[in-house]
Amino acid sequence: LVWDSVRSRVVAIESTPEQRLWDWDGTAWSQRLGGTGSTAATSAAYDPHRAAVIAFAIGQMREWDGARWIARSTAGMGTSFSGAPVYDLLRHRVVRVTAPNVTEWDGASWLLMTPPNGPSLRSAAAIAYDPVHQRTLMYGGLGAAQTLDDCWAWDGGAWTQVSVNAPAGPRSGANLAYE
């Protein structure tokens, strides 16, 4: 699910072979279009700067502009990532974490960010954008030998470990949202 702030709708992409797209206008669900034309979407982010839903599947990326799906280049995107993509409101980029590296979509191409320090390699981390502090937060995930409970912040150039007063404990596959 993603929030389409331009059209004021919740957008859902089915995780089925049909890949139907639905939107919620606050009253009812409406089917907008058939499939994405790709394999099952694994995650999505909303880009309010370009008014588009960006959907990811294994090795594929599609953009929903409110009327149609458009295939986008995956050159430089990478094949794996730690959690759901998020949109960085400050820098107008979709952020995908491949801890410790980060790939960012600027609307035209993927940029690989390789900070010198950062979190250990992981999968299934919880990720959200914090608009107050203008950074992407990542919590937990599956490490090489254990489920993790650390928290990191990405500011577009560097990772910083964040101290959590009341950690939720080790988590993987969890969701994270900014309220």
N, C-alpha and C. Protein backbone atom coordinates (compact mmCIF):
# COMPACT_ATOMS: atom_id res chain seq x y z
N LEU A 1 0.83 -1.19 0.00
CA LEU A 1 0.00 0.00 0.00
C LEU A 1 0.87 1.25 0.00
N VAL A 2 0.47 2.24 -0.75
CA VAL A 2 1.12 3.54 -0.72
C VAL A 2 0.05 4.62 -0.75
N TRP A 3 0.37 5.77 -0.20
CA TRP A 3 -0.53 6.92 -0.20
C TRP A 3 -0.17 7.81 -1.38
N ASP A 4 -1.14 8.00 -2.29
CA ASP A 4 -0.98 8.89 -3.45
C ASP A 4 -1.47 10.27 -3.01
N SER A 5 -0.54 11.12 -2.61
CA SER A 5 -0.89 12.43 -2.06
C SER A 5 -1.41 13.40 -3.11
N VAL A 6 -1.08 13.22 -4.36
CA VAL A 6 -1.57 14.10 -5.41
C VAL A 6 -3.03 13.80 -5.73
N ARG A 7 -3.38 12.50 -5.81
CA ARG A 7 -4.75 12.11 -6.13
C ARG A 7 -5.58 11.78 -4.89
N SER A 8 -4.99 11.92 -3.69
CA SER A 8 -5.65 11.66 -2.41
C SER A 8 -6.30 10.28 -2.36
N ARG A 9 -5.48 9.27 -2.62
CA ARG A 9 -5.96 7.89 -2.62
C ARG A 9 -4.89 6.95 -2.07
N VAL A 10 -5.36 5.86 -1.47
CA VAL A 10 -4.49 4.76 -1.11
C VAL A 10 -4.42 3.85 -2.33
N VAL A 11 -3.23 3.43 -2.71
CA VAL A 11 -3.05 2.56 -3.88
C VAL A 11 -2.53 1.21 -3.40
N ALA A 12 -3.17 0.15 -3.88
CA ALA A 12 -2.76 -1.22 -3.54
C ALA A 12 -2.48 -2.00 -4.82
N ILE A 13 -1.41 -2.76 -4.82
CA ILE A 13 -1.06 -3.63 -5.94
C ILE A 13 -1.15 -5.05 -5.42
N GLU A 14 -1.98 -5.87 -6.05
CA GLU A 14 -2.15 -7.24 -5.60
C GLU A 14 -0.86 -8.03 -5.74
N SER A 15 -0.58 -8.86 -4.77
CA SER A 15 0.57 -9.77 -4.84
C SER A 15 0.10 -11.11 -5.38
N THR A 16 -0.52 -11.06 -6.54
CA THR A 16 -1.03 -12.25 -7.22
C THR A 16 -0.52 -12.22 -8.65
N PRO A 17 -0.66 -13.33 -9.37
CA PRO A 17 -0.23 -13.32 -10.77
C PRO A 17 -0.96 -12.25 -11.61
N GLU A 18 -2.18 -11.88 -11.22
CA GLU A 18 -2.93 -10.87 -11.98
C GLU A 18 -2.39 -9.45 -11.78
N GLN A 19 -1.79 -9.20 -10.61
CA GLN A 19 -1.19 -7.89 -10.32
C GLN A 19 -2.13 -6.72 -10.55
N ARG A 20 -3.39 -6.86 -10.17
CA ARG A 20 -4.34 -5.76 -10.35
C ARG A 20 -4.01 -4.59 -9.43
N LEU A 21 -4.30 -3.39 -9.91
CA LEU A 21 -4.08 -2.18 -9.14
C LEU A 21 -5.44 -1.65 -8.68
N TRP A 22 -5.52 -1.32 -7.40
CA TRP A 22 -6.76 -0.81 -6.80
C TRP A 22 -6.46 0.52 -6.12
N ASP A 23 -7.48 1.37 -6.01
CA ASP A 23 -7.30 2.56 -5.17
C ASP A 23 -8.52 2.75 -4.29
N TRP A 24 -8.27 3.39 -3.16
CA TRP A 24 -9.27 3.65 -2.12
C TRP A 24 -9.43 5.15 -2.03
N ASP A 25 -10.65 5.64 -2.25
CA ASP A 25 -10.90 7.08 -2.23
C ASP A 25 -11.45 7.56 -0.89
N GLY A 26 -11.44 6.69 0.11
CA GLY A 26 -11.99 7.03 1.42
C GLY A 26 -13.37 6.45 1.62
N THR A 27 -13.98 5.98 0.54
CA THR A 27 -15.32 5.40 0.59
C THR A 27 -15.35 3.98 0.05
N ALA A 28 -14.67 3.76 -1.07
CA ALA A 28 -14.73 2.45 -1.71
C ALA A 28 -13.44 2.15 -2.47
N TRP A 29 -13.19 0.84 -2.65
CA TRP A 29 -12.08 0.38 -3.48
C TRP A 29 -12.54 0.34 -4.92
N SER A 30 -11.68 0.76 -5.85
CA SER A 30 -11.96 0.69 -7.28
C SER A 30 -10.77 0.06 -7.98
N GLN A 31 -11.07 -0.88 -8.89
CA GLN A 31 -9.98 -1.44 -9.68
C GLN A 31 -9.64 -0.45 -10.77
N ARG A 32 -8.38 -0.07 -10.83
CA ARG A 32 -7.93 0.96 -11.77
C ARG A 32 -7.43 0.37 -13.07
N LEU A 33 -6.75 -0.75 -12.98
CA LEU A 33 -6.09 -1.28 -14.16
C LEU A 33 -5.73 -2.72 -13.91
N GLY A 34 -5.51 -3.45 -14.98
CA GLY A 34 -5.01 -4.81 -14.86
C GLY A 34 -3.59 -4.79 -14.34
N GLY A 35 -2.85 -5.82 -14.66
CA GLY A 35 -1.53 -6.01 -14.08
C GLY A 35 -0.48 -5.00 -14.46
N THR A 36 0.64 -5.10 -13.76
CA THR A 36 1.78 -4.22 -13.98
C THR A 36 2.55 -4.61 -15.23
N GLY A 37 2.25 -5.79 -15.76
CA GLY A 37 3.02 -6.27 -16.90
C GLY A 37 4.35 -6.85 -16.47
N SER A 38 4.48 -7.14 -15.20
CA SER A 38 5.74 -7.68 -14.68
C SER A 38 5.43 -8.86 -13.79
N THR A 39 6.48 -9.44 -13.25
CA THR A 39 6.29 -10.49 -12.26
C THR A 39 5.74 -9.84 -10.99
N ALA A 40 5.38 -10.63 -10.03
CA ALA A 40 4.73 -10.13 -8.82
C ALA A 40 5.54 -8.99 -8.17
N ALA A 41 4.86 -7.87 -7.97
CA ALA A 41 5.50 -6.74 -7.31
C ALA A 41 5.80 -7.11 -5.87
N THR A 42 7.00 -6.78 -5.42
CA THR A 42 7.40 -7.11 -4.06
C THR A 42 7.31 -5.91 -3.13
N SER A 43 7.33 -4.70 -3.69
CA SER A 43 7.26 -3.50 -2.87
C SER A 43 6.98 -2.29 -3.75
N ALA A 44 6.61 -1.19 -3.09
CA ALA A 44 6.31 0.04 -3.84
C ALA A 44 6.59 1.25 -2.96
N ALA A 45 6.79 2.38 -3.61
CA ALA A 45 6.95 3.67 -2.93
C ALA A 45 6.20 4.70 -3.77
N TYR A 46 5.80 5.79 -3.14
CA TYR A 46 5.13 6.85 -3.87
C TYR A 46 6.07 8.05 -4.00
N ASP A 47 6.17 8.58 -5.22
CA ASP A 47 7.00 9.73 -5.52
C ASP A 47 6.08 10.94 -5.75
N PRO A 48 5.86 11.77 -4.72
CA PRO A 48 4.94 12.90 -4.87
C PRO A 48 5.47 14.00 -5.80
N HIS A 49 6.78 14.08 -5.94
CA HIS A 49 7.37 15.07 -6.82
C HIS A 49 6.99 14.82 -8.28
N ARG A 50 6.90 13.53 -8.64
CA ARG A 50 6.54 13.14 -10.00
C ARG A 50 5.14 12.55 -10.08
N ALA A 51 4.39 12.52 -8.96
CA ALA A 51 3.02 11.98 -8.90
C ALA A 51 2.95 10.57 -9.47
N ALA A 52 3.82 9.68 -8.96
CA ALA A 52 3.89 8.33 -9.50
C ALA A 52 4.12 7.30 -8.40
N VAL A 53 3.48 6.14 -8.57
CA VAL A 53 3.76 4.97 -7.74
C VAL A 53 4.88 4.22 -8.42
N ILE A 54 5.93 3.90 -7.68
CA ILE A 54 7.06 3.15 -8.21
C ILE A 54 6.97 1.74 -7.62
N ALA A 55 6.73 0.74 -8.48
CA ALA A 55 6.57 -0.65 -8.04
C ALA A 55 7.78 -1.47 -8.47
N PHE A 56 8.22 -2.34 -7.56
CA PHE A 56 9.40 -3.17 -7.81
C PHE A 56 9.02 -4.63 -7.82
N ALA A 57 9.61 -5.36 -8.74
CA ALA A 57 9.55 -6.82 -8.78
C ALA A 57 10.98 -7.28 -9.00
N ILE A 58 11.20 -8.56 -8.95
CA ILE A 58 12.56 -9.06 -9.10
C ILE A 58 13.11 -8.62 -10.45
N GLY A 59 14.13 -7.76 -10.40
CA GLY A 59 14.79 -7.29 -11.60
C GLY A 59 13.97 -6.34 -12.47
N GLN A 60 12.85 -5.86 -11.97
CA GLN A 60 11.98 -4.99 -12.76
C GLN A 60 11.50 -3.81 -11.94
N MET A 61 11.17 -2.73 -12.65
CA MET A 61 10.59 -1.55 -12.01
C MET A 61 9.55 -0.97 -12.96
N ARG A 62 8.37 -0.64 -12.41
CA ARG A 62 7.30 -0.04 -13.18
C ARG A 62 6.85 1.22 -12.45
N GLU A 63 6.36 2.18 -13.22
CA GLU A 63 5.87 3.44 -12.66
C GLU A 63 4.40 3.61 -13.07
N TRP A 64 3.53 3.86 -12.09
CA TRP A 64 2.11 4.11 -12.33
C TRP A 64 1.89 5.62 -12.22
N ASP A 65 1.44 6.23 -13.31
CA ASP A 65 1.25 7.68 -13.33
C ASP A 65 -0.20 8.10 -13.09
N GLY A 66 -1.03 7.16 -12.68
CA GLY A 66 -2.45 7.43 -12.45
C GLY A 66 -3.31 6.97 -13.61
N ALA A 67 -2.68 6.66 -14.75
CA ALA A 67 -3.43 6.22 -15.91
C ALA A 67 -2.84 4.95 -16.54
N ARG A 68 -1.53 4.77 -16.44
CA ARG A 68 -0.89 3.63 -17.10
C ARG A 68 0.41 3.26 -16.39
N TRP A 69 0.87 2.02 -16.66
CA TRP A 69 2.16 1.54 -16.17
C TRP A 69 3.22 1.84 -17.21
N ILE A 70 4.38 2.29 -16.76
CA ILE A 70 5.50 2.58 -17.64
C ILE A 70 6.71 1.82 -17.10
N ALA A 71 7.37 1.04 -17.96
CA ALA A 71 8.59 0.33 -17.56
C ALA A 71 9.71 1.35 -17.43
N ARG A 72 10.51 1.21 -16.37
CA ARG A 72 11.64 2.10 -16.14
C ARG A 72 12.94 1.29 -16.09
N SER A 73 14.03 1.95 -16.33
CA SER A 73 15.33 1.30 -16.34
C SER A 73 15.71 0.80 -14.95
N THR A 74 16.27 -0.39 -14.93
CA THR A 74 16.77 -0.94 -13.67
C THR A 74 18.30 -0.95 -13.64
N ALA A 75 18.93 -0.39 -14.66
CA ALA A 75 20.39 -0.34 -14.70
C ALA A 75 20.92 0.40 -13.47
N GLY A 76 21.72 -0.28 -12.69
CA GLY A 76 22.29 0.32 -11.48
C GLY A 76 21.43 0.16 -10.24
N MET A 77 20.23 -0.45 -10.39
CA MET A 77 19.32 -0.59 -9.26
C MET A 77 19.80 -1.61 -8.24
N GLY A 78 20.50 -2.63 -8.69
CA GLY A 78 20.89 -3.71 -7.79
C GLY A 78 19.78 -4.75 -7.75
N THR A 79 20.11 -5.94 -7.30
CA THR A 79 19.13 -7.03 -7.32
C THR A 79 18.53 -7.34 -5.96
N SER A 80 19.14 -6.87 -4.91
CA SER A 80 18.59 -7.15 -3.59
C SER A 80 18.53 -5.87 -2.78
N PHE A 81 17.67 -5.88 -1.77
CA PHE A 81 17.61 -4.74 -0.88
C PHE A 81 17.06 -5.18 0.46
N SER A 82 17.24 -4.36 1.48
CA SER A 82 16.96 -4.76 2.85
C SER A 82 15.51 -4.61 3.28
N GLY A 83 14.75 -3.80 2.65
CA GLY A 83 13.37 -3.59 3.06
C GLY A 83 12.63 -2.78 2.02
N ALA A 84 11.47 -2.32 2.37
CA ALA A 84 10.65 -1.56 1.44
C ALA A 84 11.35 -0.27 1.02
N PRO A 85 11.14 0.16 -0.22
CA PRO A 85 11.70 1.44 -0.64
C PRO A 85 10.93 2.58 0.03
N VAL A 86 11.56 3.72 0.17
CA VAL A 86 10.90 4.90 0.73
C VAL A 86 11.24 6.10 -0.14
N TYR A 87 10.46 7.15 0.00
CA TYR A 87 10.71 8.37 -0.76
C TYR A 87 11.31 9.42 0.16
N ASP A 88 12.44 9.98 -0.26
CA ASP A 88 13.11 11.05 0.48
C ASP A 88 12.54 12.38 0.01
N LEU A 89 11.72 12.99 0.84
CA LEU A 89 11.04 14.25 0.48
C LEU A 89 11.98 15.41 0.26
N LEU A 90 13.09 15.44 0.98
CA LEU A 90 14.04 16.53 0.86
C LEU A 90 14.79 16.49 -0.47
N ARG A 91 15.24 15.29 -0.83
CA ARG A 91 16.09 15.16 -2.01
C ARG A 91 15.35 14.65 -3.26
N HIS A 92 14.04 14.40 -3.14
CA HIS A 92 13.21 13.94 -4.27
C HIS A 92 13.76 12.67 -4.90
N ARG A 93 13.98 11.65 -4.06
CA ARG A 93 14.51 10.38 -4.54
C ARG A 93 13.84 9.21 -3.85
N VAL A 94 13.67 8.12 -4.60
CA VAL A 94 13.24 6.85 -4.01
C VAL A 94 14.51 6.19 -3.50
N VAL A 95 14.49 5.75 -2.25
CA VAL A 95 15.66 5.18 -1.58
C VAL A 95 15.44 3.68 -1.37
N ARG A 96 16.41 2.87 -1.80
CA ARG A 96 16.42 1.42 -1.54
C ARG A 96 17.70 1.10 -0.80
N VAL A 97 17.57 0.45 0.33
CA VAL A 97 18.73 0.13 1.16
C VAL A 97 19.23 -1.27 0.83
N THR A 98 20.51 -1.37 0.55
CA THR A 98 21.20 -2.65 0.38
C THR A 98 22.36 -2.63 1.38
N ALA A 99 22.00 -2.42 2.64
CA ALA A 99 22.95 -2.14 3.71
C ALA A 99 24.25 -2.90 3.53
N PRO A 100 25.37 -2.19 3.62
CA PRO A 100 25.50 -0.79 4.01
C PRO A 100 25.33 0.20 2.85
N ASN A 101 25.21 -0.31 1.62
CA ASN A 101 25.04 0.59 0.49
C ASN A 101 23.59 1.02 0.32
N VAL A 102 23.39 2.04 -0.50
CA VAL A 102 22.06 2.57 -0.77
C VAL A 102 21.99 2.87 -2.26
N THR A 103 20.86 2.53 -2.89
CA THR A 103 20.63 2.95 -4.27
C THR A 103 19.47 3.93 -4.25
N GLU A 104 19.56 4.97 -5.08
CA GLU A 104 18.55 6.03 -5.09
C GLU A 104 18.11 6.31 -6.53
N TRP A 105 16.80 6.38 -6.74
CA TRP A 105 16.20 6.68 -8.04
C TRP A 105 15.83 8.15 -8.06
N ASP A 106 16.40 8.90 -8.99
CA ASP A 106 16.12 10.34 -9.08
C ASP A 106 15.07 10.68 -10.13
N GLY A 107 14.42 9.66 -10.68
CA GLY A 107 13.42 9.85 -11.71
C GLY A 107 13.95 9.57 -13.10
N ALA A 108 15.27 9.49 -13.22
CA ALA A 108 15.89 9.22 -14.52
C ALA A 108 16.88 8.06 -14.46
N SER A 109 17.60 7.94 -13.35
CA SER A 109 18.61 6.88 -13.24
C SER A 109 18.83 6.51 -11.78
N TRP A 110 19.45 5.35 -11.59
CA TRP A 110 19.81 4.87 -10.26
C TRP A 110 21.21 5.34 -9.91
N LEU A 111 21.36 5.80 -8.67
CA LEU A 111 22.65 6.24 -8.17
C LEU A 111 23.05 5.30 -7.04
N LEU A 112 24.27 4.76 -7.11
CA LEU A 112 24.77 3.89 -6.05
C LEU A 112 25.55 4.73 -5.06
N MET A 113 25.12 4.72 -3.81
CA MET A 113 25.79 5.44 -2.74
C MET A 113 26.57 4.40 -1.93
N THR A 114 27.86 4.64 -1.73
CA THR A 114 28.70 3.69 -1.00
C THR A 114 29.39 4.39 0.16
N PRO A 115 28.66 4.61 1.26
CA PRO A 115 29.27 5.28 2.41
C PRO A 115 30.37 4.42 3.03
N PRO A 116 31.37 5.05 3.65
CA PRO A 116 32.49 4.30 4.22
C PRO A 116 32.10 3.45 5.43
N ASN A 117 31.09 3.87 6.17
CA ASN A 117 30.66 3.14 7.37
C ASN A 117 29.15 2.99 7.32
N GLY A 118 28.65 2.02 8.09
CA GLY A 118 27.20 1.86 8.13
C GLY A 118 26.80 0.53 8.71
N PRO A 119 25.53 0.21 8.57
CA PRO A 119 25.02 -1.03 9.14
C PRO A 119 25.56 -2.26 8.43
N SER A 120 25.49 -3.37 9.13
CA SER A 120 25.93 -4.64 8.54
C SER A 120 24.94 -5.09 7.48
N LEU A 121 25.39 -5.99 6.62
CA LEU A 121 24.55 -6.55 5.58
C LEU A 121 23.35 -7.23 6.23
N ARG A 122 22.15 -7.01 5.66
CA ARG A 122 20.93 -7.58 6.23
C ARG A 122 19.85 -7.64 5.18
N SER A 123 18.79 -8.36 5.49
CA SER A 123 17.59 -8.39 4.66
C SER A 123 16.39 -8.19 5.58
N ALA A 124 15.24 -7.92 4.99
CA ALA A 124 13.96 -7.82 5.72
C ALA A 124 13.96 -6.79 6.84
N ALA A 125 14.66 -5.67 6.66
CA ALA A 125 14.67 -4.60 7.65
C ALA A 125 13.41 -3.74 7.50
N ALA A 126 13.00 -3.08 8.56
CA ALA A 126 11.89 -2.13 8.52
C ALA A 126 12.46 -0.75 8.18
N ILE A 127 11.86 -0.07 7.21
CA ILE A 127 12.40 1.20 6.72
C ILE A 127 11.28 2.22 6.57
N ALA A 128 11.55 3.47 6.97
CA ALA A 128 10.60 4.58 6.81
C ALA A 128 11.37 5.88 6.68
N TYR A 129 10.71 6.87 6.10
CA TYR A 129 11.32 8.20 5.98
C TYR A 129 10.81 9.07 7.12
N ASP A 130 11.71 9.80 7.77
CA ASP A 130 11.41 10.71 8.87
C ASP A 130 11.48 12.14 8.31
N PRO A 131 10.32 12.76 8.00
CA PRO A 131 10.34 14.09 7.40
C PRO A 131 10.78 15.20 8.35
N VAL A 132 10.65 14.99 9.64
CA VAL A 132 11.06 16.01 10.61
C VAL A 132 12.58 16.14 10.62
N HIS A 133 13.28 15.02 10.66
CA HIS A 133 14.74 15.03 10.68
C HIS A 133 15.34 14.84 9.29
N GLN A 134 14.50 14.69 8.28
CA GLN A 134 14.90 14.58 6.87
C GLN A 134 15.93 13.47 6.66
N ARG A 135 15.52 12.25 7.04
CA ARG A 135 16.40 11.10 6.90
C ARG A 135 15.57 9.82 6.79
N THR A 136 16.19 8.79 6.25
CA THR A 136 15.58 7.47 6.16
C THR A 136 16.03 6.65 7.36
N LEU A 137 15.08 6.02 8.04
CA LEU A 137 15.39 5.18 9.20
C LEU A 137 15.27 3.71 8.84
N MET A 138 16.15 2.90 9.39
CA MET A 138 16.12 1.46 9.19
C MET A 138 16.26 0.79 10.54
N TYR A 139 15.36 -0.19 10.81
CA TYR A 139 15.39 -0.90 12.09
C TYR A 139 15.44 -2.40 11.83
N GLY A 140 16.33 -3.08 12.55
CA GLY A 140 16.37 -4.53 12.56
C GLY A 140 16.70 -5.16 11.23
N GLY A 141 16.13 -6.35 11.02
CA GLY A 141 16.37 -7.14 9.82
C GLY A 141 17.07 -8.44 10.17
N LEU A 142 17.30 -9.25 9.15
CA LEU A 142 18.00 -10.51 9.33
C LEU A 142 19.47 -10.33 8.97
N GLY A 143 20.33 -10.50 9.96
CA GLY A 143 21.77 -10.43 9.73
C GLY A 143 22.29 -11.80 9.31
N ALA A 144 23.60 -11.93 9.22
CA ALA A 144 24.21 -13.19 8.79
C ALA A 144 23.91 -14.33 9.75
N ALA A 145 23.85 -14.05 11.05
CA ALA A 145 23.67 -15.11 12.03
C ALA A 145 22.52 -14.89 13.00
N GLN A 146 21.85 -13.72 12.91
CA GLN A 146 20.80 -13.44 13.89
C GLN A 146 19.84 -12.36 13.40
N THR A 147 18.71 -12.26 14.08
CA THR A 147 17.78 -11.18 13.84
C THR A 147 18.28 -9.96 14.60
N LEU A 148 18.28 -8.81 13.96
CA LEU A 148 18.90 -7.61 14.51
C LEU A 148 17.89 -6.67 15.17
N ASP A 149 18.40 -5.81 16.08
CA ASP A 149 17.54 -4.81 16.73
C ASP A 149 18.19 -3.44 16.77
N ASP A 150 19.07 -3.17 15.80
CA ASP A 150 19.72 -1.86 15.76
C ASP A 150 18.94 -0.92 14.85
N CYS A 151 19.18 0.37 15.05
CA CYS A 151 18.50 1.40 14.27
C CYS A 151 19.55 2.31 13.64
N TRP A 152 19.35 2.62 12.34
CA TRP A 152 20.29 3.46 11.59
C TRP A 152 19.53 4.55 10.85
N ALA A 153 20.20 5.68 10.63
CA ALA A 153 19.62 6.79 9.88
C ALA A 153 20.51 7.10 8.67
N TRP A 154 19.87 7.26 7.50
CA TRP A 154 20.56 7.61 6.26
C TRP A 154 20.15 9.03 5.88
N ASP A 155 21.13 9.93 5.72
CA ASP A 155 20.83 11.33 5.42
C ASP A 155 21.11 11.71 3.97
N GLY A 156 21.42 10.71 3.15
CA GLY A 156 21.74 10.97 1.75
C GLY A 156 23.23 10.92 1.47
N GLY A 157 24.04 10.88 2.52
CA GLY A 157 25.48 10.83 2.33
C GLY A 157 26.19 9.91 3.31
N ALA A 158 25.58 9.70 4.48
CA ALA A 158 26.23 8.89 5.50
C ALA A 158 25.20 8.20 6.39
N TRP A 159 25.60 7.07 6.94
CA TRP A 159 24.80 6.35 7.94
C TRP A 159 25.22 6.81 9.34
N THR A 160 24.25 6.92 10.24
CA THR A 160 24.51 7.19 11.65
C THR A 160 23.70 6.21 12.46
N GLN A 161 24.33 5.54 13.43
CA GLN A 161 23.57 4.65 14.29
C GLN A 161 22.77 5.49 15.27
N VAL A 162 21.49 5.13 15.44
CA VAL A 162 20.58 5.88 16.28
C VAL A 162 20.31 5.09 17.55
N SER A 163 20.43 5.76 18.68
CA SER A 163 20.13 5.14 19.95
C SER A 163 18.60 5.11 20.13
N VAL A 164 18.09 3.95 20.49
CA VAL A 164 16.65 3.78 20.68
C VAL A 164 16.40 3.57 22.17
N ASN A 165 15.59 4.44 22.76
CA ASN A 165 15.33 4.37 24.20
C ASN A 165 14.59 3.10 24.62
N ALA A 166 13.61 2.70 23.84
CA ALA A 166 12.83 1.50 24.15
C ALA A 166 12.77 0.62 22.91
N PRO A 167 13.86 -0.11 22.64
CA PRO A 167 13.88 -0.91 21.41
C PRO A 167 12.76 -1.95 21.39
N ALA A 168 12.27 -2.23 20.20
CA ALA A 168 11.19 -3.20 20.03
C ALA A 168 11.72 -4.62 20.07
N GLY A 169 13.02 -4.77 20.22
CA GLY A 169 13.63 -6.09 20.20
C GLY A 169 13.95 -6.50 18.78
N PRO A 170 14.61 -7.62 18.62
CA PRO A 170 14.97 -8.07 17.28
C PRO A 170 13.73 -8.25 16.40
N ARG A 171 13.80 -7.73 15.18
CA ARG A 171 12.67 -7.79 14.25
C ARG A 171 13.18 -8.03 12.83
N SER A 172 12.41 -8.79 12.07
CA SER A 172 12.65 -8.91 10.63
C SER A 172 11.30 -9.00 9.94
N GLY A 173 11.22 -8.44 8.76
CA GLY A 173 9.98 -8.46 8.01
C GLY A 173 8.90 -7.56 8.59
N ALA A 174 9.28 -6.68 9.50
CA ALA A 174 8.31 -5.77 10.14
C ALA A 174 8.09 -4.54 9.25
N ASN A 175 7.07 -3.80 9.55
CA ASN A 175 6.79 -2.54 8.88
C ASN A 175 7.15 -1.38 9.79
N LEU A 176 7.53 -0.27 9.20
CA LEU A 176 7.87 0.92 9.95
C LEU A 176 7.21 2.10 9.25
N ALA A 177 6.61 2.98 10.02
CA ALA A 177 5.96 4.16 9.44
C ALA A 177 6.22 5.35 10.34
N TYR A 178 6.27 6.52 9.74
CA TYR A 178 6.44 7.75 10.50
C TYR A 178 5.07 8.32 10.80
N GLU A 179 4.83 8.68 12.06
CA GLU A 179 3.55 9.26 12.45
C GLU A 179 3.75 10.70 12.86
